[in-house]
Short mmCIF file of C-alpha atoms in Angstrom, two decimals:
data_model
loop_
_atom_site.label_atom_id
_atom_site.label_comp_id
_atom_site.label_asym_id
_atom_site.label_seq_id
_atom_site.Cartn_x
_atom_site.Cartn_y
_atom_site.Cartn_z
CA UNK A 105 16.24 -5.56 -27.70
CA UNK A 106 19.72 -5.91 -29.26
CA UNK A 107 20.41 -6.52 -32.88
CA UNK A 108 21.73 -10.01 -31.70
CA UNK A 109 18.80 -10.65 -30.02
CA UNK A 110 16.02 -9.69 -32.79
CA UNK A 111 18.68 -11.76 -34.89
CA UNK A 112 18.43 -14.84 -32.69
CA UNK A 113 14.38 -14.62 -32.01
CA UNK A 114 14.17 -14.12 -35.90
CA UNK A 115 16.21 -17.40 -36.82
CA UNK A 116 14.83 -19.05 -33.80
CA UNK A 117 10.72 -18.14 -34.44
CA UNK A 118 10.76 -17.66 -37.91
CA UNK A 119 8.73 -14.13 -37.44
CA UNK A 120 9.67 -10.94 -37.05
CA UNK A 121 11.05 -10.06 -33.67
CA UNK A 122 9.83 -6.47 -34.03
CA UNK A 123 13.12 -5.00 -32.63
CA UNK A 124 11.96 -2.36 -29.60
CA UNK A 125 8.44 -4.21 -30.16
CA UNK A 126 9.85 -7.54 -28.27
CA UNK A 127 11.78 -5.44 -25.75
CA UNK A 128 8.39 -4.21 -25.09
CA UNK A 129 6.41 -6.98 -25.16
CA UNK A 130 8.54 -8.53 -22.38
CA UNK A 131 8.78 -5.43 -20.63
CA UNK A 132 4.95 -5.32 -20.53
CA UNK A 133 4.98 -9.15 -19.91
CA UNK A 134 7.28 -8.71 -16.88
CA UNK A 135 5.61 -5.97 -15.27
CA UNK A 136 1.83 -8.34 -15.72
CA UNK A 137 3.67 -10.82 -13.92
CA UNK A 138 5.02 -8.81 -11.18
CA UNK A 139 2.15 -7.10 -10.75
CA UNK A 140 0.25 -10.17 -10.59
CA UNK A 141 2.37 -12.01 -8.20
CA UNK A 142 4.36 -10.23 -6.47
CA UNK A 143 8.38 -10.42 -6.96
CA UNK A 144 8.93 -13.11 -5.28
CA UNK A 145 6.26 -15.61 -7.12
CA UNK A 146 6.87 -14.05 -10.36
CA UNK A 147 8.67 -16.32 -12.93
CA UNK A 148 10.98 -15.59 -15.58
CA UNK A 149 9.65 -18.86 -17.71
CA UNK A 150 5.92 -17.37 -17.33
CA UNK A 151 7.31 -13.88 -18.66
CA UNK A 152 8.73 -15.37 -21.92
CA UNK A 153 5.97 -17.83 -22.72
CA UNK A 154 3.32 -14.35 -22.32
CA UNK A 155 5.36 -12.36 -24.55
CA UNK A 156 5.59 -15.02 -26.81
CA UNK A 157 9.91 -15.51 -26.50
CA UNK A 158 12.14 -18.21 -25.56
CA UNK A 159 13.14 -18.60 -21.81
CA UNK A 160 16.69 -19.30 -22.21
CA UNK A 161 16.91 -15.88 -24.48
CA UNK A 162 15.41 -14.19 -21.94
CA UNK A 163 18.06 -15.46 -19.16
CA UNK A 164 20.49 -14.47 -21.88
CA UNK A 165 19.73 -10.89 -22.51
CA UNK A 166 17.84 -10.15 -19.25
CA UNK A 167 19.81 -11.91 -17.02
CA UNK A 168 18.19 -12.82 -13.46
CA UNK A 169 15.01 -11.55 -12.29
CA UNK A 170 16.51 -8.70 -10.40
CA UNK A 171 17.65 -7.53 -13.65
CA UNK A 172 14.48 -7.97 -15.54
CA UNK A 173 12.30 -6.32 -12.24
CA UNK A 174 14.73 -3.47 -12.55
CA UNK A 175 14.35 -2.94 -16.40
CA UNK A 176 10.54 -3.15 -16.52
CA UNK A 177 10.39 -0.84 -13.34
CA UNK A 178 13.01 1.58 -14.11
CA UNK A 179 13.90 1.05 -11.23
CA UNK A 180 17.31 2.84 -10.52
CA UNK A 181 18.69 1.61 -7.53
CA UNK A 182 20.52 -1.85 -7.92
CA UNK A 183 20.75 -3.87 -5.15
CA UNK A 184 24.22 -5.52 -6.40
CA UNK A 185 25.71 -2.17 -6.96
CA UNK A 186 25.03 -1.71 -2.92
CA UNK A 187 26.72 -4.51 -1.95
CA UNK A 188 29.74 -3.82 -4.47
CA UNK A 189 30.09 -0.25 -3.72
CA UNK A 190 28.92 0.16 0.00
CA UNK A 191 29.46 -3.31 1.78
CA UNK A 192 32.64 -4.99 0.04
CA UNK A 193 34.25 -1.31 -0.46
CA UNK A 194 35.68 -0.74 3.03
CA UNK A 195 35.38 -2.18 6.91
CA UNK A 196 32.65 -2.66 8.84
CA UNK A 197 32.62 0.43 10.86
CA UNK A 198 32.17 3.18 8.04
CA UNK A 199 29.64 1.00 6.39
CA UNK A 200 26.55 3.24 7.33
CA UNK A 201 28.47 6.43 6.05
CA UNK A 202 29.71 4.47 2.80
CA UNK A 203 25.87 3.44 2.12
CA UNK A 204 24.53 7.30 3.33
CA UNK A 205 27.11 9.38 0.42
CA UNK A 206 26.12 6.43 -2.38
CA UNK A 207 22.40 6.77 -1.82
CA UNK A 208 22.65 10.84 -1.12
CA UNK A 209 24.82 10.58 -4.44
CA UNK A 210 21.94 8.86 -6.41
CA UNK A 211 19.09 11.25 -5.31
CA UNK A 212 21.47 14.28 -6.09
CA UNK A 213 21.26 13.38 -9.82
CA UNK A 214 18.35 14.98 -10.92
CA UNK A 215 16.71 11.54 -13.05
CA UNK A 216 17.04 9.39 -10.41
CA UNK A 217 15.69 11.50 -8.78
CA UNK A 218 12.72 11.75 -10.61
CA UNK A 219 12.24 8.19 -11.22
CA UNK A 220 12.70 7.00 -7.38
CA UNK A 221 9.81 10.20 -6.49
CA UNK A 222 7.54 8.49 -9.23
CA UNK A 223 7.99 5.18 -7.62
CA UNK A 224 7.61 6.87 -4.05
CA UNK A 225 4.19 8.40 -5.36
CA UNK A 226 2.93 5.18 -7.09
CA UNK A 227 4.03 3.01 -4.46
CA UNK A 228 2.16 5.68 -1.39
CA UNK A 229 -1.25 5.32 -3.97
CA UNK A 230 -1.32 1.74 -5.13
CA UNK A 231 -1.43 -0.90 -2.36
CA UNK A 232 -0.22 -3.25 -5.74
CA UNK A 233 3.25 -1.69 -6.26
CA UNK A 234 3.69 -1.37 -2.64
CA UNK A 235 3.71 -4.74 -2.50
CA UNK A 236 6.00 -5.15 -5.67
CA UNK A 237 8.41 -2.77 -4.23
CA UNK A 238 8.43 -4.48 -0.89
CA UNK A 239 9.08 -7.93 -2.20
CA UNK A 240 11.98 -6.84 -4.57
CA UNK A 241 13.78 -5.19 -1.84
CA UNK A 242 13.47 -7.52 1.25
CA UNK A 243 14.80 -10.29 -1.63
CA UNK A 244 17.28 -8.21 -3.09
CA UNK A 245 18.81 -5.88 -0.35
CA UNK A 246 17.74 -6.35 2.80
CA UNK A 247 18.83 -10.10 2.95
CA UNK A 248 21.99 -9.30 1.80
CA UNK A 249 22.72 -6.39 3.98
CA UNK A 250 21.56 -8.54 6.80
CA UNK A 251 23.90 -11.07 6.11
CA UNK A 252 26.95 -9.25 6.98
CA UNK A 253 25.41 -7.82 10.08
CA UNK A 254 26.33 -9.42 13.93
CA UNK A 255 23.73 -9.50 16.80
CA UNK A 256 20.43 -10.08 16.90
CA UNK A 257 17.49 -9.37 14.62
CA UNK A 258 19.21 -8.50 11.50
CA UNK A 259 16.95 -7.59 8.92
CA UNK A 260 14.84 -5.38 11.54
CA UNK A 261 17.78 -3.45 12.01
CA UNK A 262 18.84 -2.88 7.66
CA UNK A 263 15.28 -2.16 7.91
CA UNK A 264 15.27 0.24 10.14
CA UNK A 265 18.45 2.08 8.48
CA UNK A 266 16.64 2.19 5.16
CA UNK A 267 13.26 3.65 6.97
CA UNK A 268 15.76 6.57 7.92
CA UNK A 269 16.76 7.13 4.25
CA UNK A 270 13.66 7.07 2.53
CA UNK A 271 12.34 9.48 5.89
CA UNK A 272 15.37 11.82 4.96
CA UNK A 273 14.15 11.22 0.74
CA UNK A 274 10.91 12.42 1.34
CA UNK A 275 11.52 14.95 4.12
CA UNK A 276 14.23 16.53 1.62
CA UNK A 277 12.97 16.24 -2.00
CA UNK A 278 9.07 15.61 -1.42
CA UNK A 279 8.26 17.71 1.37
CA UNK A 280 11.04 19.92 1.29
CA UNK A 281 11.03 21.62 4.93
CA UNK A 282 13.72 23.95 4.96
CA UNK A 283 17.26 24.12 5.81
CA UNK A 284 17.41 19.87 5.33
CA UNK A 285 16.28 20.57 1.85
CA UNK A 286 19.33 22.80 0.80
CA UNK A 287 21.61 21.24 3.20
CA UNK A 288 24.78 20.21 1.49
CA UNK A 289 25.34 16.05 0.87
CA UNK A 290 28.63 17.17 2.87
CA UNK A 291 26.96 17.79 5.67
CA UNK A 292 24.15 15.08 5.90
CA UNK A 293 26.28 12.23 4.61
CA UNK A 294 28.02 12.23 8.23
CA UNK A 295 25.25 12.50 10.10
CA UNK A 296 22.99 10.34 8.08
CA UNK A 297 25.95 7.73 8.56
CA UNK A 298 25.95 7.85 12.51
CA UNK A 299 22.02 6.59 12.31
CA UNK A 300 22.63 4.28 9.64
CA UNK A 301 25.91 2.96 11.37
CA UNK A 302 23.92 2.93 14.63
CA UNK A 303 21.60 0.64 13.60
CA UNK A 304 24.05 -1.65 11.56
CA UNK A 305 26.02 -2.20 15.02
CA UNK A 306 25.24 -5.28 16.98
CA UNK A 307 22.93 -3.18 20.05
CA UNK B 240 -20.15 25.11 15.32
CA UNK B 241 -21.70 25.35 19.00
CA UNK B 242 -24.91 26.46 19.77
CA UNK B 243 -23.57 29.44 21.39
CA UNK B 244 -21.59 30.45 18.45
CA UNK B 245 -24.75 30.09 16.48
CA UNK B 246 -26.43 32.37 18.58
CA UNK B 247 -24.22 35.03 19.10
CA UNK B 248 -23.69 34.59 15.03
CA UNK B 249 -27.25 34.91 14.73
CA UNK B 250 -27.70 37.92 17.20
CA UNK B 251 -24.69 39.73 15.27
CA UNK B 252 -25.47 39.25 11.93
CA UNK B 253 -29.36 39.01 12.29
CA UNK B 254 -29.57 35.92 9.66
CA UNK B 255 -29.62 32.12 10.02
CA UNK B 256 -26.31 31.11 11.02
CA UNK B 257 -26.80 27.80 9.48
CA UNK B 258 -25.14 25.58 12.30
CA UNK B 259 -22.78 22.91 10.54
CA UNK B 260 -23.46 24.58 7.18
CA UNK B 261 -21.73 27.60 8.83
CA UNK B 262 -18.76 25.90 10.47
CA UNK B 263 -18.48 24.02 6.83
CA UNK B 264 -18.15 27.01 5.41
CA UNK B 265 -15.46 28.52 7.86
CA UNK B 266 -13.69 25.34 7.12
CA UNK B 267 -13.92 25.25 3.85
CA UNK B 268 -12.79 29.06 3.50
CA UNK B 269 -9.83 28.28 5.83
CA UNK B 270 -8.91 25.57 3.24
CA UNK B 271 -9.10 27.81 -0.13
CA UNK B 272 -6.82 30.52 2.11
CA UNK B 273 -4.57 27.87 3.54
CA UNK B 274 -4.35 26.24 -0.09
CA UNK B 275 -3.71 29.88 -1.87
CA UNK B 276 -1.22 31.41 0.85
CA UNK B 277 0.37 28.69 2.25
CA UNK B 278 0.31 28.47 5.88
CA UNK B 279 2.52 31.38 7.47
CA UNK B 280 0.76 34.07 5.71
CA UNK B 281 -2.89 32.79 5.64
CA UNK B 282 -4.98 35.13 7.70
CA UNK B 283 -7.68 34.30 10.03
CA UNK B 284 -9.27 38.03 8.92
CA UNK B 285 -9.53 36.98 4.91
CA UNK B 286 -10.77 33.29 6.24
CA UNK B 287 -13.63 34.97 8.28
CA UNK B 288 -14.06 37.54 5.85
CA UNK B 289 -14.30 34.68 2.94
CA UNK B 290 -17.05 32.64 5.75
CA UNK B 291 -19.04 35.71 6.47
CA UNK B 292 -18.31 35.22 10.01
CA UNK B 293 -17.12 37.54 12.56
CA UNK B 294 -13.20 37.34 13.26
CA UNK B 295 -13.20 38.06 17.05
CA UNK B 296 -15.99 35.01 16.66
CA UNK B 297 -13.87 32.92 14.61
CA UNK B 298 -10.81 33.35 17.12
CA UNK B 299 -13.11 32.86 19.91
CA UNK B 300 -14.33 29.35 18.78
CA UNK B 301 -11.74 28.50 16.78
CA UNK B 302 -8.78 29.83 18.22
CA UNK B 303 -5.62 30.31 16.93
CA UNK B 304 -4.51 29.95 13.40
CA UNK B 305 -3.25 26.18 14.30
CA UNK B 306 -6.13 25.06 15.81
CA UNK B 307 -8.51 26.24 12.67
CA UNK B 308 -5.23 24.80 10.89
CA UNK B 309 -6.10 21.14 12.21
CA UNK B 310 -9.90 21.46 11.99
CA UNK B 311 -9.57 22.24 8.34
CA UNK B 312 -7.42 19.62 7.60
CA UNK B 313 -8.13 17.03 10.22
CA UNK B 314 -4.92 17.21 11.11
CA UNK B 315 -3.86 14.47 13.83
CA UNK B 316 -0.49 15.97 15.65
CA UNK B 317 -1.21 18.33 17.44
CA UNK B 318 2.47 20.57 18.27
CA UNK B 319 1.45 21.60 21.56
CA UNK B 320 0.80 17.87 22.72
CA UNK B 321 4.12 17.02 20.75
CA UNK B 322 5.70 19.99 23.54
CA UNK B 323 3.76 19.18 26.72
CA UNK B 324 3.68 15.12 26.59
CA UNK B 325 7.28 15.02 24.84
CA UNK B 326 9.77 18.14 25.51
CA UNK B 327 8.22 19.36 29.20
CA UNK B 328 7.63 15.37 30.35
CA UNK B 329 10.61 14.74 31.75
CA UNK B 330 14.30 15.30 31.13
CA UNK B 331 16.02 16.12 28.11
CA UNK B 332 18.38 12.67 27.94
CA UNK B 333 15.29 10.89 27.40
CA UNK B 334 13.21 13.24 25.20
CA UNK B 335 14.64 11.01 22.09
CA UNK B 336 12.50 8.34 23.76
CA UNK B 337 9.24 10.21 24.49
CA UNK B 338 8.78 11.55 21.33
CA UNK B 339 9.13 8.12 19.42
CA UNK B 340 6.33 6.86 21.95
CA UNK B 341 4.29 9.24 21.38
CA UNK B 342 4.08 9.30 17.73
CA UNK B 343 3.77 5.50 17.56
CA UNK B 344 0.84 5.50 20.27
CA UNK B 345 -0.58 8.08 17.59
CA UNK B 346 0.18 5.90 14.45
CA UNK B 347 -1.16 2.78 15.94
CA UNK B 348 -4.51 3.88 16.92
CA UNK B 349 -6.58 3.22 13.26
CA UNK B 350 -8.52 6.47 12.95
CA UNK B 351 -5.47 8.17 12.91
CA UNK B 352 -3.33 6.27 11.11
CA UNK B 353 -5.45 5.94 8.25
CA UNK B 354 -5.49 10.08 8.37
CA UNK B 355 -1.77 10.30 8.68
CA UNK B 356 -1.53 7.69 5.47
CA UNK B 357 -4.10 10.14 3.45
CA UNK B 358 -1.91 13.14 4.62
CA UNK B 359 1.11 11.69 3.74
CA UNK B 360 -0.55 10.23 0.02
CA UNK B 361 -2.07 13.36 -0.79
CA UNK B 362 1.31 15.66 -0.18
CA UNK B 363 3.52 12.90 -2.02
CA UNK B 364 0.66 13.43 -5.01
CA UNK B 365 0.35 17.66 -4.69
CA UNK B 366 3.10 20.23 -4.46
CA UNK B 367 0.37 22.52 -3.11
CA UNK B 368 -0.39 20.10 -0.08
CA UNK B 369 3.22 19.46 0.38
CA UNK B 370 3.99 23.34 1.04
CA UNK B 371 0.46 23.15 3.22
CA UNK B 372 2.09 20.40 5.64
CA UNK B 373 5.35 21.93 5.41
CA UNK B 374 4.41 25.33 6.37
CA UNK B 375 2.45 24.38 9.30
CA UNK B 376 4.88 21.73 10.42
CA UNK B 377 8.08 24.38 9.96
CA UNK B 378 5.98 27.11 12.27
CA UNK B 379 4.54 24.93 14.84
CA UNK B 380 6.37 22.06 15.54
CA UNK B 381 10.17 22.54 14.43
CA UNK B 382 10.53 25.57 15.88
CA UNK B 383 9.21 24.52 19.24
CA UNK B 384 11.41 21.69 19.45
CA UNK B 385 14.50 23.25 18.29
CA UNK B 386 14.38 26.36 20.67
CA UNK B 387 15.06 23.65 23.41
CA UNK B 388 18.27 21.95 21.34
CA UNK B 389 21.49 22.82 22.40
CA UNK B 390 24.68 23.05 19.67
CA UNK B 391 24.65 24.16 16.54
CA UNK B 392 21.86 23.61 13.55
CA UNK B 393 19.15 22.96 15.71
CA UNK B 394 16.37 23.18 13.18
CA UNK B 395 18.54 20.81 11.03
CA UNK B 396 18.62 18.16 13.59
CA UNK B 397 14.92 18.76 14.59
CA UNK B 398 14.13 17.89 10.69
CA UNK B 399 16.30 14.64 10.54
CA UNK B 400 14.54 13.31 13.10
CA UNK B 401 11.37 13.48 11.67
CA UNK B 402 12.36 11.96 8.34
CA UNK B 403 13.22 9.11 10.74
CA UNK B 404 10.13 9.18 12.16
CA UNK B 405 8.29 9.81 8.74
CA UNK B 406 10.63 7.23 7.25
CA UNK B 407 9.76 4.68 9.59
CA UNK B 408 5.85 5.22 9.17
CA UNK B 409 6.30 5.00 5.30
CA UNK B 410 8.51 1.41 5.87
CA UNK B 411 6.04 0.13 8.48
CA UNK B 412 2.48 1.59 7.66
CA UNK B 413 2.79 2.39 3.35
CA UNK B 414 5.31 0.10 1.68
CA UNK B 415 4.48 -2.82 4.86
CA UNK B 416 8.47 -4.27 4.94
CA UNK B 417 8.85 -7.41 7.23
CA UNK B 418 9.75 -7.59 10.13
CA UNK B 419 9.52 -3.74 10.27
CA UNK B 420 5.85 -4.10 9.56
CA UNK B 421 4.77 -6.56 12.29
CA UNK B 422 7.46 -5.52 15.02
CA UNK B 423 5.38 -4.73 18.35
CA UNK B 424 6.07 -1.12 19.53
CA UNK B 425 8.07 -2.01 22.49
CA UNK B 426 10.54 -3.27 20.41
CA UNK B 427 10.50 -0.25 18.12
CA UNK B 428 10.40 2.13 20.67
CA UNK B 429 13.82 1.96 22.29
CA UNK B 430 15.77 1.71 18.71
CA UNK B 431 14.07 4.92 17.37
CA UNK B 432 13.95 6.89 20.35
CA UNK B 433 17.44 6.46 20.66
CA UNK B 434 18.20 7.50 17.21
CA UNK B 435 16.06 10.76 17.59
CA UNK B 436 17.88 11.32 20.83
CA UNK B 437 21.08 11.43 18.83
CA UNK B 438 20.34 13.86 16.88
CA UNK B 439 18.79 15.74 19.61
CA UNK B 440 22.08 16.07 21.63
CA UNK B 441 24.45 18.56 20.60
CA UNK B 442 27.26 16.80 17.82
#
């Protein structure tokens, strides 16, 4: 929690934020509430009144639910950041290259890394944060990837693409089957692309 | 272990073979060598040895180091079926095809599905299991498919498609995405098959 927001609970409450105490508290308060129902259900008002803070300082320093989901998850990829960088970045027909080099680019770096193989792990063993996982990215990603799409079944197809990348995740960092595992980004990003482009194309 | 294997163990050794206590132990030594040596260089000599069985006996019921591979592991692919019902079926432009039938005929059916998800938990959870899978999958099954791949990186290509086909089982069967999730197999069929097949054909 920011200085200005301890500040602003402080003056607001009358008690002691507790600094990195309230961070935590919500932190801990969001990922109840997740866990408990699911991203979709879950409810930014019913994660400040549990960790005892006011909603509209929670909009302020959080900002939306995607925000607060990613903070209490560590969750490293950010939906918004694909749209920016892959979607709105270039035309249609590189797309599924654009999206294969940004997500080959975030698996490269060694903490994502570790983070997204934690989440991979928790999410195989705990039905729970499948489900958490699931409902933050059909909400988040998928429907927006599927909006730009033409033809028929949209959000099978973004699906589909994304099956393909965590396939290629776990095949190259969690398996590790030799030579995919030491094959250069250079060389997978194009034909990682193809599949991923394949699948964004009306069929 | 059959009753004939009991009593030619019996007649060989001159003590109780122990029926299922002796093919539990065969299996349970091919599991300690399989989990110390990895899979190329476990040896069906130090897994009889380690059983107290004969090796000519353990070769004879057993058979090959794949077959005692699957047994120990419960395995559910079986290469050679991959080969015979997918590479030798019919011809090559379709083989993309094949292969993404078979595997979801396999996935579908509950018994083996709920193997596959304990396989694919239990390597995502153990670095020791992951090199077990890996080994075996790298011997058996990749290089049997790539020998028939024309153009260059065949092994590569083999790999990619099976972190499609992994990937897919993880977004459909572990993490449960919709429409992915509920999509019949007819549908998913043609779309995956054709992506394998692309990356079957020479680039």
């Amino acid at each position: 929690m920011s200085d200005e927001m301890q500040a602003a609970e402080k003056k607001r409450t009358g008690r002691r934020p507790g600094g990195e105490d309230t961070r935590g508290a919500v932190l801990a308060a969001a990922r109840a509430e997740f866990g408990a129902k699911g991203y979709q259900k879950a409810s930014m008002r019913a994660i400040a009144r549990s960790a005892g803070v006011d909603a509209a300082l929670l909009h302020h320093y959080f900002g939306s639910k995607d925000r607060l989901f990613m903070a209490a998850l560590e969750f490293p990829i950010d939906p918004r950041a694909v749209v920016e960088r892959v979607v709105l970045a270039g035309d249609r027909a590189s797309v599924g290259e654009r999206l294969a080099a940004f997500v080959l680019e975030l698996w490269e770096q060694p903490a994502i890394r570790d983070r997204l193989l934690a989440l991979l792990r928790t999410a195989a063993a705990s039905e729970e944060v499948a489900a958490l996982v699931r409902g933050f990215m059909v909400t988040e990603l998928v429907g927006r990837l599927a909006a730009v799409l033409d033809g028929e079944r949209p959000e099978l197809r973004v699906e589909l693409a994304m099956s393909q990348i965590v396939g290629l995740a776990m095949a190259r960092y969690v398996i590790g089957v030799e030579p995919l595992a030491s094959a250069p980004p250079e060389e997978l990003v194009p034909l990682l692309g193809r599949t991923v482009q394949s699948y964004f194309d009306a069929s």
